[in-house]
CSV table of C-alpha atoms in Angstrom, one decimal:
chain,number,residue,atom,x,y,z
J,265,MET,CA,-36.9,1.6,15.7
J,266,LEU,CA,-38.2,3.3,18.9
J,267,ALA,CA,-34.4,5.0,19.2
J,268,THR,CA,-34.3,5.0,15.8
J,269,ARG,CA,-37.0,7.4,15.8
J,270,CYS,CA,-36.4,9.1,18.4
J,271,LEU,CA,-32.9,10.5,17.9
J,272,ASN,CA,-33.6,11.0,14.3
J,273,PRO,CA,-33.6,15.0,14.1
J,274,TRP,CA,-35.7,15.3,10.8
J,275,ARG,CA,-38.7,13.8,12.3
J,276,SER,CA,-41.7,15.6,13.6
J,277,ALA,CA,-42.8,16.1,17.0
J,278,ALA,CA,-46.5,15.6,15.3
J,279,VAL,CA,-45.5,12.2,13.7
J,280,LEU,CA,-43.8,10.9,17.0
J,281,GLN,CA,-47.1,12.4,19.2
J,282,ARG,CA,-49.0,10.2,16.5
J,283,GLN,CA,-47.2,7.4,17.1
J,284,ARG,CA,-47.8,7.5,21.1
J,285,LEU,CA,-44.6,8.7,22.3
J,286,PRO,CA,-43.8,10.1,25.3
J,287,GLY,CA,-44.0,13.8,25.4
J,288,SER,CA,-40.1,14.8,26.2
J,289,VAL,CA,-39.1,12.6,23.3
J,290,ALA,CA,-41.3,14.4,20.8
J,291,ALA,CA,-40.1,18.3,22.5
J,292,ALA,CA,-36.4,17.0,22.5
J,293,SER,CA,-37.5,15.9,18.9
J,294,GLN,CA,-38.9,19.8,18.2
J,295,ARG,CA,-36.1,21.5,19.2
J,296,LEU,CA,-33.5,19.4,17.5
J,297,GLN,CA,-35.4,20.1,14.0
J,298,HIS,CA,-34.4,23.5,14.7
J,299,ARG,CA,-30.5,23.1,14.3
J,300,ARG,CA,-28.2,22.6,11.7
J,301,PRO,CA,-28.1,19.0,9.8
J,302,LEU,CA,-25.1,16.7,10.8
J,303,SER,CA,-22.3,17.8,8.5
J,304,THR,CA,-21.3,15.4,5.4
J,305,SER,CA,-19.4,15.4,2.9
J,306,ASN,CA,-19.8,14.0,-1.1
J,307,ALA,CA,-18.2,10.6,-1.3
J,308,MET,CA,-14.3,11.6,-2.1
J,309,LEU,CA,-12.4,8.9,-4.2
J,310,ALA,CA,-8.9,8.9,-5.1
J,311,LYS,CA,-8.3,9.8,-8.8
J,312,PHE,CA,-6.4,7.5,-10.3
J,313,CYS,CA,-3.6,8.6,-12.2
J,314,ASP,CA,-2.1,7.3,-15.5
J,315,SER,CA,1.0,8.3,-14.3
J,316,ALA,CA,3.3,9.4,-12.3
J,317,PRO,CA,4.1,13.2,-14.3
J,318,GLU,CA,0.4,13.0,-14.4
J,319,ALA,CA,0.1,13.2,-10.4
J,320,VAL,CA,2.9,15.9,-10.1
J,321,SER,CA,1.8,18.4,-12.3
J,322,ASP,CA,0.5,20.3,-10.8
J,323,ILE,CA,3.4,21.0,-7.8
J,324,GLY,CA,4.5,24.7,-8.5
J,325,ASP,CA,7.5,25.6,-7.1
J,326,GLY,CA,7.7,26.7,-3.8
J,327,SER,CA,5.4,23.7,-2.9
J,328,LYS,CA,6.2,21.8,1.0
J,329,LEU,CA,6.5,18.2,0.2
J,330,LEU,CA,6.5,15.7,3.0
J,331,VAL,CA,8.0,12.9,1.6
J,332,GLY,CA,7.7,9.0,2.8
J,333,GLY,CA,9.7,6.7,3.6
J,334,PHE,CA,12.6,5.5,5.4
J,335,GLY,CA,16.5,5.5,4.3
J,336,LEU,CA,15.0,4.4,1.2
J,337,CYS,CA,12.3,1.9,2.4
J,338,GLY,CA,9.1,2.9,1.7
J,339,ILE,CA,9.9,6.1,-0.7
J,340,PRO,CA,8.0,7.7,-3.7
J,341,GLU,CA,10.5,6.4,-6.0
J,342,LYS,CA,8.5,6.4,-9.4
J,343,LEU,CA,7.2,9.9,-7.9
J,344,ILE,CA,10.5,12.0,-7.7
J,345,LEU,CA,11.5,10.7,-10.9
J,346,ALA,CA,8.3,12.4,-12.0
J,347,LEU,CA,9.3,15.8,-10.0
J,348,ARG,CA,12.7,15.7,-11.1
J,349,ASP,CA,12.3,16.1,-15.0
J,350,THR,CA,9.5,18.5,-14.1
J,351,GLY,CA,12.4,21.3,-12.8
J,352,VAL,CA,10.1,22.5,-10.4
J,353,ARG,CA,12.3,24.9,-7.5
J,354,ASN,CA,12.6,26.3,-4.4
J,355,ILE,CA,10.7,23.2,-2.6
J,356,THR,CA,11.3,22.5,1.4
J,357,ALA,CA,11.0,19.0,1.6
J,358,VAL,CA,9.8,17.0,5.0
J,359,SER,CA,11.5,13.7,5.3
J,360,ASN,CA,13.3,11.3,7.4
J,361,ASN,CA,16.0,11.9,5.6
J,362,ALA,CA,17.4,13.2,1.9
J,363,GLY,CA,18.5,9.3,0.0
J,364,VAL,CA,21.8,9.0,-1.3
J,365,ASP,CA,23.3,11.5,-3.9
J,366,ASP,CA,21.6,8.9,-6.7
J,367,PHE,CA,18.5,8.1,-5.5
J,368,GLY,CA,15.3,9.3,-3.7
J,369,LEU,CA,15.7,12.7,-3.1
J,370,GLY,CA,18.9,13.4,-3.3
J,371,LEU,CA,17.9,13.9,-7.4
J,372,LEU,CA,16.4,16.6,-6.5
J,373,LEU,CA,19.2,17.9,-4.4
J,374,ARG,CA,21.5,17.7,-7.2
J,375,ASN,CA,19.5,19.2,-9.7
J,376,HIS,CA,19.3,22.6,-6.8
J,377,GLN,CA,15.3,21.9,-6.4
J,378,ILE,CA,15.1,21.5,-3.1
J,379,LYS,CA,15.4,24.9,-1.0
J,380,ARG,CA,15.0,23.3,2.8
J,381,MET,CA,15.0,20.8,4.3
J,382,VAL,CA,13.3,19.1,7.4
J,383,SER,CA,15.2,16.0,8.2
J,384,SER,CA,16.1,14.3,10.8
J,385,TYR,CA,19.0,11.9,9.5
J,386,VAL,CA,21.1,13.5,6.3
J,387,GLY,CA,24.4,11.3,6.2
J,388,GLU,CA,24.1,8.8,4.0
J,389,ASN,CA,24.2,11.9,1.1
J,390,GLU,CA,27.5,13.8,0.3
J,391,GLU,CA,25.9,15.8,-2.0
J,392,PHE,CA,23.4,17.4,0.6
J,393,ALA,CA,26.4,17.4,2.7
J,394,ARG,CA,28.3,20.0,0.2
J,395,GLN,CA,25.4,22.0,-0.7
J,396,TYR,CA,24.2,22.7,3.3
J,397,LEU,CA,28.2,23.7,4.5
J,398,ALA,CA,28.5,26.0,1.0
J,399,GLY,CA,25.2,28.2,1.7
J,400,GLU,CA,23.3,26.5,-1.2
J,401,LEU,CA,20.6,24.6,1.0
J,402,GLU,CA,19.1,25.4,4.0
J,403,VAL,CA,18.5,22.4,6.5
J,404,GLU,CA,16.6,22.0,9.9
J,405,LEU,CA,17.2,18.9,11.6
J,406,THR,CA,14.4,17.9,13.9
J,407,PRO,CA,15.4,14.3,16.3
J,408,GLN,CA,13.5,12.1,14.5
J,409,GLY,CA,10.4,11.0,17.1
J,410,THR,CA,10.0,14.5,17.3
J,411,LEU,CA,9.6,14.8,13.5
J,412,ALA,CA,7.2,11.9,13.2
J,413,GLU,CA,4.7,13.7,15.7
J,414,ARG,CA,5.4,16.6,14.2
J,415,LEU,CA,3.8,15.3,11.2
J,416,ARG,CA,1.2,13.6,13.0
J,417,ALA,CA,-0.4,16.2,15.1
J,418,GLY,CA,-0.5,18.2,11.9
J,419,GLY,CA,-2.2,15.7,10.9
J,420,ALA,CA,-4.6,15.6,14.0
J,421,GLY,CA,-5.3,19.1,13.8
J,422,VAL,CA,-3.2,19.6,16.8
J,423,PRO,CA,-1.0,22.8,16.4
J,424,ALA,CA,1.6,22.6,18.8
J,425,PHE,CA,3.2,20.0,21.7
J,426,PHE,CA,5.6,19.8,23.8
J,427,THR,CA,8.3,17.1,24.5
J,428,ALA,CA,11.4,16.9,26.3
J,429,THR,CA,13.2,15.8,23.9
J,430,GLY,CA,15.9,18.6,23.1
J,431,TYR,CA,15.2,20.6,26.1
J,432,GLY,CA,18.5,22.8,26.8
J,433,THR,CA,20.4,22.0,23.9
J,434,MET,CA,20.4,24.3,20.4
J,435,ILE,CA,16.7,23.0,19.5
J,436,HIS,CA,15.1,25.0,22.3
J,437,GLU,CA,17.7,27.7,22.9
J,438,GLY,CA,17.8,28.4,19.5
J,439,GLY,CA,20.9,29.4,17.5
J,440,ALA,CA,21.7,26.1,15.2
J,441,PRO,CA,22.4,26.6,12.1
J,442,ILE,CA,20.1,26.5,8.9
J,443,LYS,CA,22.4,28.2,6.3
J,444,TYR,CA,25.7,29.4,6.1
J,445,ASN,CA,26.9,31.9,3.8
J,446,ASP,CA,29.4,32.2,1.5
J,447,LYS,CA,31.7,32.7,3.1
J,448,GLY,CA,31.0,30.2,5.8
J,449,GLU,CA,28.9,31.7,8.6
J,450,VAL,CA,25.3,31.4,9.7
J,451,ASP,CA,22.9,33.0,7.4
J,452,ILE,CA,20.0,31.5,8.8
J,453,ALA,CA,19.8,30.2,12.2
J,454,SER,CA,16.5,28.4,14.5
J,455,GLN,CA,14.5,30.2,16.6
J,456,PRO,CA,14.6,29.6,20.5
J,457,ARG,CA,11.4,27.2,21.6
J,458,GLU,CA,9.1,28.3,24.3
J,459,SER,CA,9.3,26.1,27.1
J,460,ARG,CA,7.3,24.6,30.7
J,461,SER,CA,7.8,22.6,33.2
J,462,PHE,CA,6.0,19.9,33.7
J,463,ASN,CA,5.7,17.2,37.0
J,464,GLY,CA,9.1,18.2,37.4
J,465,ARG,CA,10.2,18.0,34.0
J,466,ASN,CA,11.0,20.2,31.7
J,467,TYR,CA,9.9,20.2,28.1
J,468,ILE,CA,9.8,22.4,24.8
J,469,MET,CA,7.2,23.2,22.5
J,470,GLU,CA,7.2,22.2,18.4
J,471,GLU,CA,4.4,22.8,16.2
J,472,ALA,CA,3.6,20.9,13.9
J,473,ILE,CA,4.4,20.1,10.5
J,474,THR,CA,1.9,20.5,7.2
J,475,GLY,CA,2.5,20.9,3.5
J,476,ASP,CA,1.0,21.1,0.0
J,477,PHE,CA,1.2,17.7,-1.1
J,478,ALA,CA,2.7,14.4,0.7
J,479,LEU,CA,4.1,11.8,-2.1
J,480,ILE,CA,4.0,8.4,0.1
J,481,LYS,CA,4.6,4.6,-1.8
J,482,ALA,CA,2.2,1.9,-0.6
J,483,TRP,CA,2.0,-1.9,-1.4
J,484,LYS,CA,-2.2,-1.7,-2.6
J,485,ALA,CA,-4.3,-0.1,-3.5
J,486,ASP,CA,-8.4,-0.6,-3.9
J,487,ARG,CA,-10.2,1.2,-6.1
J,488,MET,CA,-11.9,4.0,-4.2
J,489,GLY,CA,-7.9,4.5,-2.8
J,490,ASN,CA,-7.9,2.5,0.1
J,491,LEU,CA,-3.9,2.4,1.5
J,492,ILE,CA,-1.8,-1.0,3.0
J,493,PHE,CA,1.7,-0.5,3.6
J,494,ARG,CA,4.1,-3.4,3.4
J,495,ALA,CA,6.1,-4.3,6.3
J,496,SER,CA,8.3,-1.8,7.5
J,497,ALA,CA,8.2,0.6,3.8
J,498,ARG,CA,4.9,1.9,6.9
J,499,ASN,CA,7.4,4.3,8.3
J,500,PHE,CA,6.5,8.0,7.6
J,501,ASN,CA,3.8,7.2,4.9
J,502,PRO,CA,0.4,7.4,6.7
J,503,ALA,CA,1.8,10.4,8.9
J,504,CYS,CA,2.4,12.4,5.8
J,505,ALA,CA,-0.3,11.3,4.1
J,506,ARG,CA,-2.7,13.0,6.8
J,507,ALA,CA,-1.0,16.3,7.2
J,508,ALA,CA,-0.6,17.2,3.4
J,509,LYS,CA,-3.6,19.1,1.6
J,510,ILE,CA,-3.1,17.0,-1.0
J,511,CYS,CA,-1.8,13.2,-1.0
J,512,ILE,CA,0.1,10.9,-4.2
J,513,ALA,CA,0.3,7.5,-3.7
J,514,GLU,CA,2.2,5.5,-5.6
J,515,VAL,CA,1.2,1.4,-5.6
J,516,GLU,CA,2.5,-2.2,-7.0
J,517,GLU,CA,-1.0,-2.6,-7.1
J,518,ILE,CA,-4.4,-2.0,-7.8
J,519,VAL,CA,-6.9,-4.3,-6.5
J,520,GLU,CA,-11.1,-4.5,-6.4
J,521,THR,CA,-12.7,-2.7,-3.6
J,522,GLY,CA,-13.8,-5.2,-0.9
J,523,THR,CA,-10.7,-7.1,-1.7
J,524,ILE,CA,-8.8,-5.5,1.5
J,525,ALA,CA,-10.9,-6.3,4.4
J,526,PRO,CA,-11.7,-3.9,6.6
J,527,GLY,CA,-9.6,-4.1,9.6
J,528,ASP,CA,-6.2,-4.6,7.7
J,529,ILE,CA,-6.4,-0.9,5.8
J,530,HIS,CA,-3.6,1.5,6.8
J,531,LEU,CA,-4.7,4.7,5.5
J,532,PRO,CA,-8.7,5.4,4.7
J,533,SER,CA,-9.4,6.1,1.6
J,534,ILE,CA,-10.3,10.0,2.5
J,535,TYR,CA,-6.3,10.8,2.8
J,536,VAL,CA,-5.4,9.8,-0.6
J,537,ASP,CA,-6.2,12.6,-3.6
J,538,ARG,CA,-4.3,10.3,-6.3
J,539,VAL,CA,-3.0,7.3,-6.6
J,540,ILE,CA,-0.6,5.9,-9.8
J,541,LEU,CA,1.0,2.3,-10.1
J,542,GLY,CA,4.7,1.9,-10.4
J,543,GLU,CA,6.4,-1.0,-12.2
J,544,GLN,CA,10.0,-2.4,-11.6
J,545,TYR,CA,10.7,-0.9,-8.2
J,546,GLU,CA,14.2,-1.1,-7.8
J,547,LYS,CA,13.9,-1.0,-3.6
J,548,ARG,CA,17.9,-0.3,-3.3
J,549,ILE,CA,19.7,-1.4,-0.1
J,550,GLU,CA,21.0,2.0,1.2
J,551,LYS,CA,23.7,0.2,3.3
J,552,VAL,CA,24.4,-3.5,2.5
J,553,THR,CA,25.8,-5.4,5.5
J,554,LEU,CA,27.3,-9.1,5.8
J,555,ALA,CA,27.9,-10.8,8.6
J,556,ARG,CA,32.0,-11.5,9.8
J,557,PRO,CA,33.0,-14.9,8.4
J,558,ALA,CA,33.6,-16.7,11.6
J,559,ASP,CA,37.2,-17.1,11.0
J,560,GLY,CA,37.4,-13.4,11.2
J,561,GLY,CA,38.6,-12.9,7.8
J,562,ALA,CA,37.3,-10.3,4.9
J,563,GLY,CA,33.3,-9.0,5.3
J,564,LYS,CA,34.1,-5.1,6.6
J,565,VAL,CA,31.8,-3.5,4.1
J,566,SER,CA,33.5,0.3,5.8
J,567,ALA,CA,36.3,2.2,7.6
J,568,GLY,CA,34.2,2.9,10.6
J,569,ASP,CA,32.9,-1.2,11.3
J,570,ASP,CA,35.5,-2.2,14.4
J,571,ILE,CA,34.6,1.6,15.8
J,572,ARG,CA,30.5,0.6,16.3
J,573,GLU,CA,31.2,-2.8,17.0
J,574,ARG,CA,33.6,-1.6,19.4
J,575,ILE,CA,30.7,0.4,20.5
J,576,VAL,CA,28.0,-2.4,20.6
J,577,ARG,CA,30.4,-4.2,22.1
J,578,ARG,CA,30.5,-1.6,25.4
J,579,ALA,CA,27.0,-1.0,25.3
J,580,ALA,CA,26.2,-4.7,25.4
J,581,LEU,CA,27.3,-5.1,28.8
J,582,GLU,CA,24.9,-2.7,30.5
J,583,PHE,CA,22.2,-5.0,29.3
J,584,SER,CA,20.5,-7.4,31.1
J,585,ASP,CA,16.9,-9.3,30.5
J,586,GLY,CA,13.7,-7.1,30.6
J,587,MET,CA,15.7,-4.1,30.1
J,588,TYR,CA,14.9,-1.8,27.2
J,589,GLY,CA,16.5,1.2,24.7
J,590,ILE,CA,16.7,4.0,22.5
J,591,LEU,CA,19.6,2.9,20.0
J,592,PRO,CA,20.0,4.4,16.1
J,593,TYR,CA,19.5,1.7,14.3
J,594,LEU,CA,22.6,0.5,12.6
J,595,ILE,CA,23.9,0.3,16.0
J,596,GLU,CA,20.2,-1.3,17.8
J,597,ARG,CA,21.0,-4.3,14.8
J,598,CYS,CA,24.6,-5.0,15.2
J,599,LEU,CA,23.8,-4.9,19.0
J,600,ALA,CA,20.5,-7.9,18.4
J,601,THR,CA,23.4,-10.1,16.8
J,602,VAL,CA,25.9,-8.9,19.7
J,603,MET,CA,23.8,-10.4,22.1
J,604,ALA,CA,22.1,-13.4,20.6
J,605,ALA,CA,26.0,-15.0,20.3
J,606,ARG,CA,26.5,-13.9,23.6
J,607,GLU,CA,23.0,-15.3,24.9
J,608,ALA,CA,23.8,-18.7,22.5
J,609,ALA,CA,27.4,-19.0,24.3
């Protein structure tokens, strides 16, 4: 009790003295009375909307959206559909990728609702490539780890940071084409990044990313708006939520408060403003990959399979026990299969 009373700034020095506490403690408490009280906020509970259209109704033209997901995994399917139907235009969308032609953010691209994409991987969307090369879309390509850290920094209140990724490239030196004109010439180019050297290694400065709205997908929410994500569907979703002024989440299940243990919460409700309950999720697989039959017959799914497999088999020769490697996720999956087969042999 003594410690509690001594730390209470609203308790008068006279009361502390009457309780025969040391004079130094009483004096300290008296000084605390003249300081500004601790800052608190009102209880912030997420609003549970009846539908996706209601949740996105105030997203206007020119908004900057941070959209969770990796490929087609963990994307806010219902919110994207609702946003498509609103017809809102000139969106700046920050997302790991742009979906595919007929799913995910690809639906907004097809409607010409997106003005600029800030992404790290866009290779599965033909309409994206067509719009970019035709000068209809602005594209700011960002290394995937840099994109993740820019979002994390935005949510943490860090305005910028230094990274070695991209040093000496067009990301660093500027001139990367963001937008072409109708003649195929660069209309908007990226600006040079500030660079510095730390401990003999060169780095470039990247600015944090924040947004007006975050559209994210979670597995479960409780009645306060605390969220948990399922496996790899967690990906960019929490980072987007923390970096946006308003976070809108769609979930597969809503449970009572207390059902989710505090230690299991991935995203606290203080970051979540609106929640909708989605139904009948498609959860489409972006690239179906099948194991090749043992007889070497049919089983290829694309013309690039042979090239990819040659790259993987060559890369596998460089690995030994205990080594680490950073690889594109498609190569990584294939490499795991090749090395497992090598160990089995």
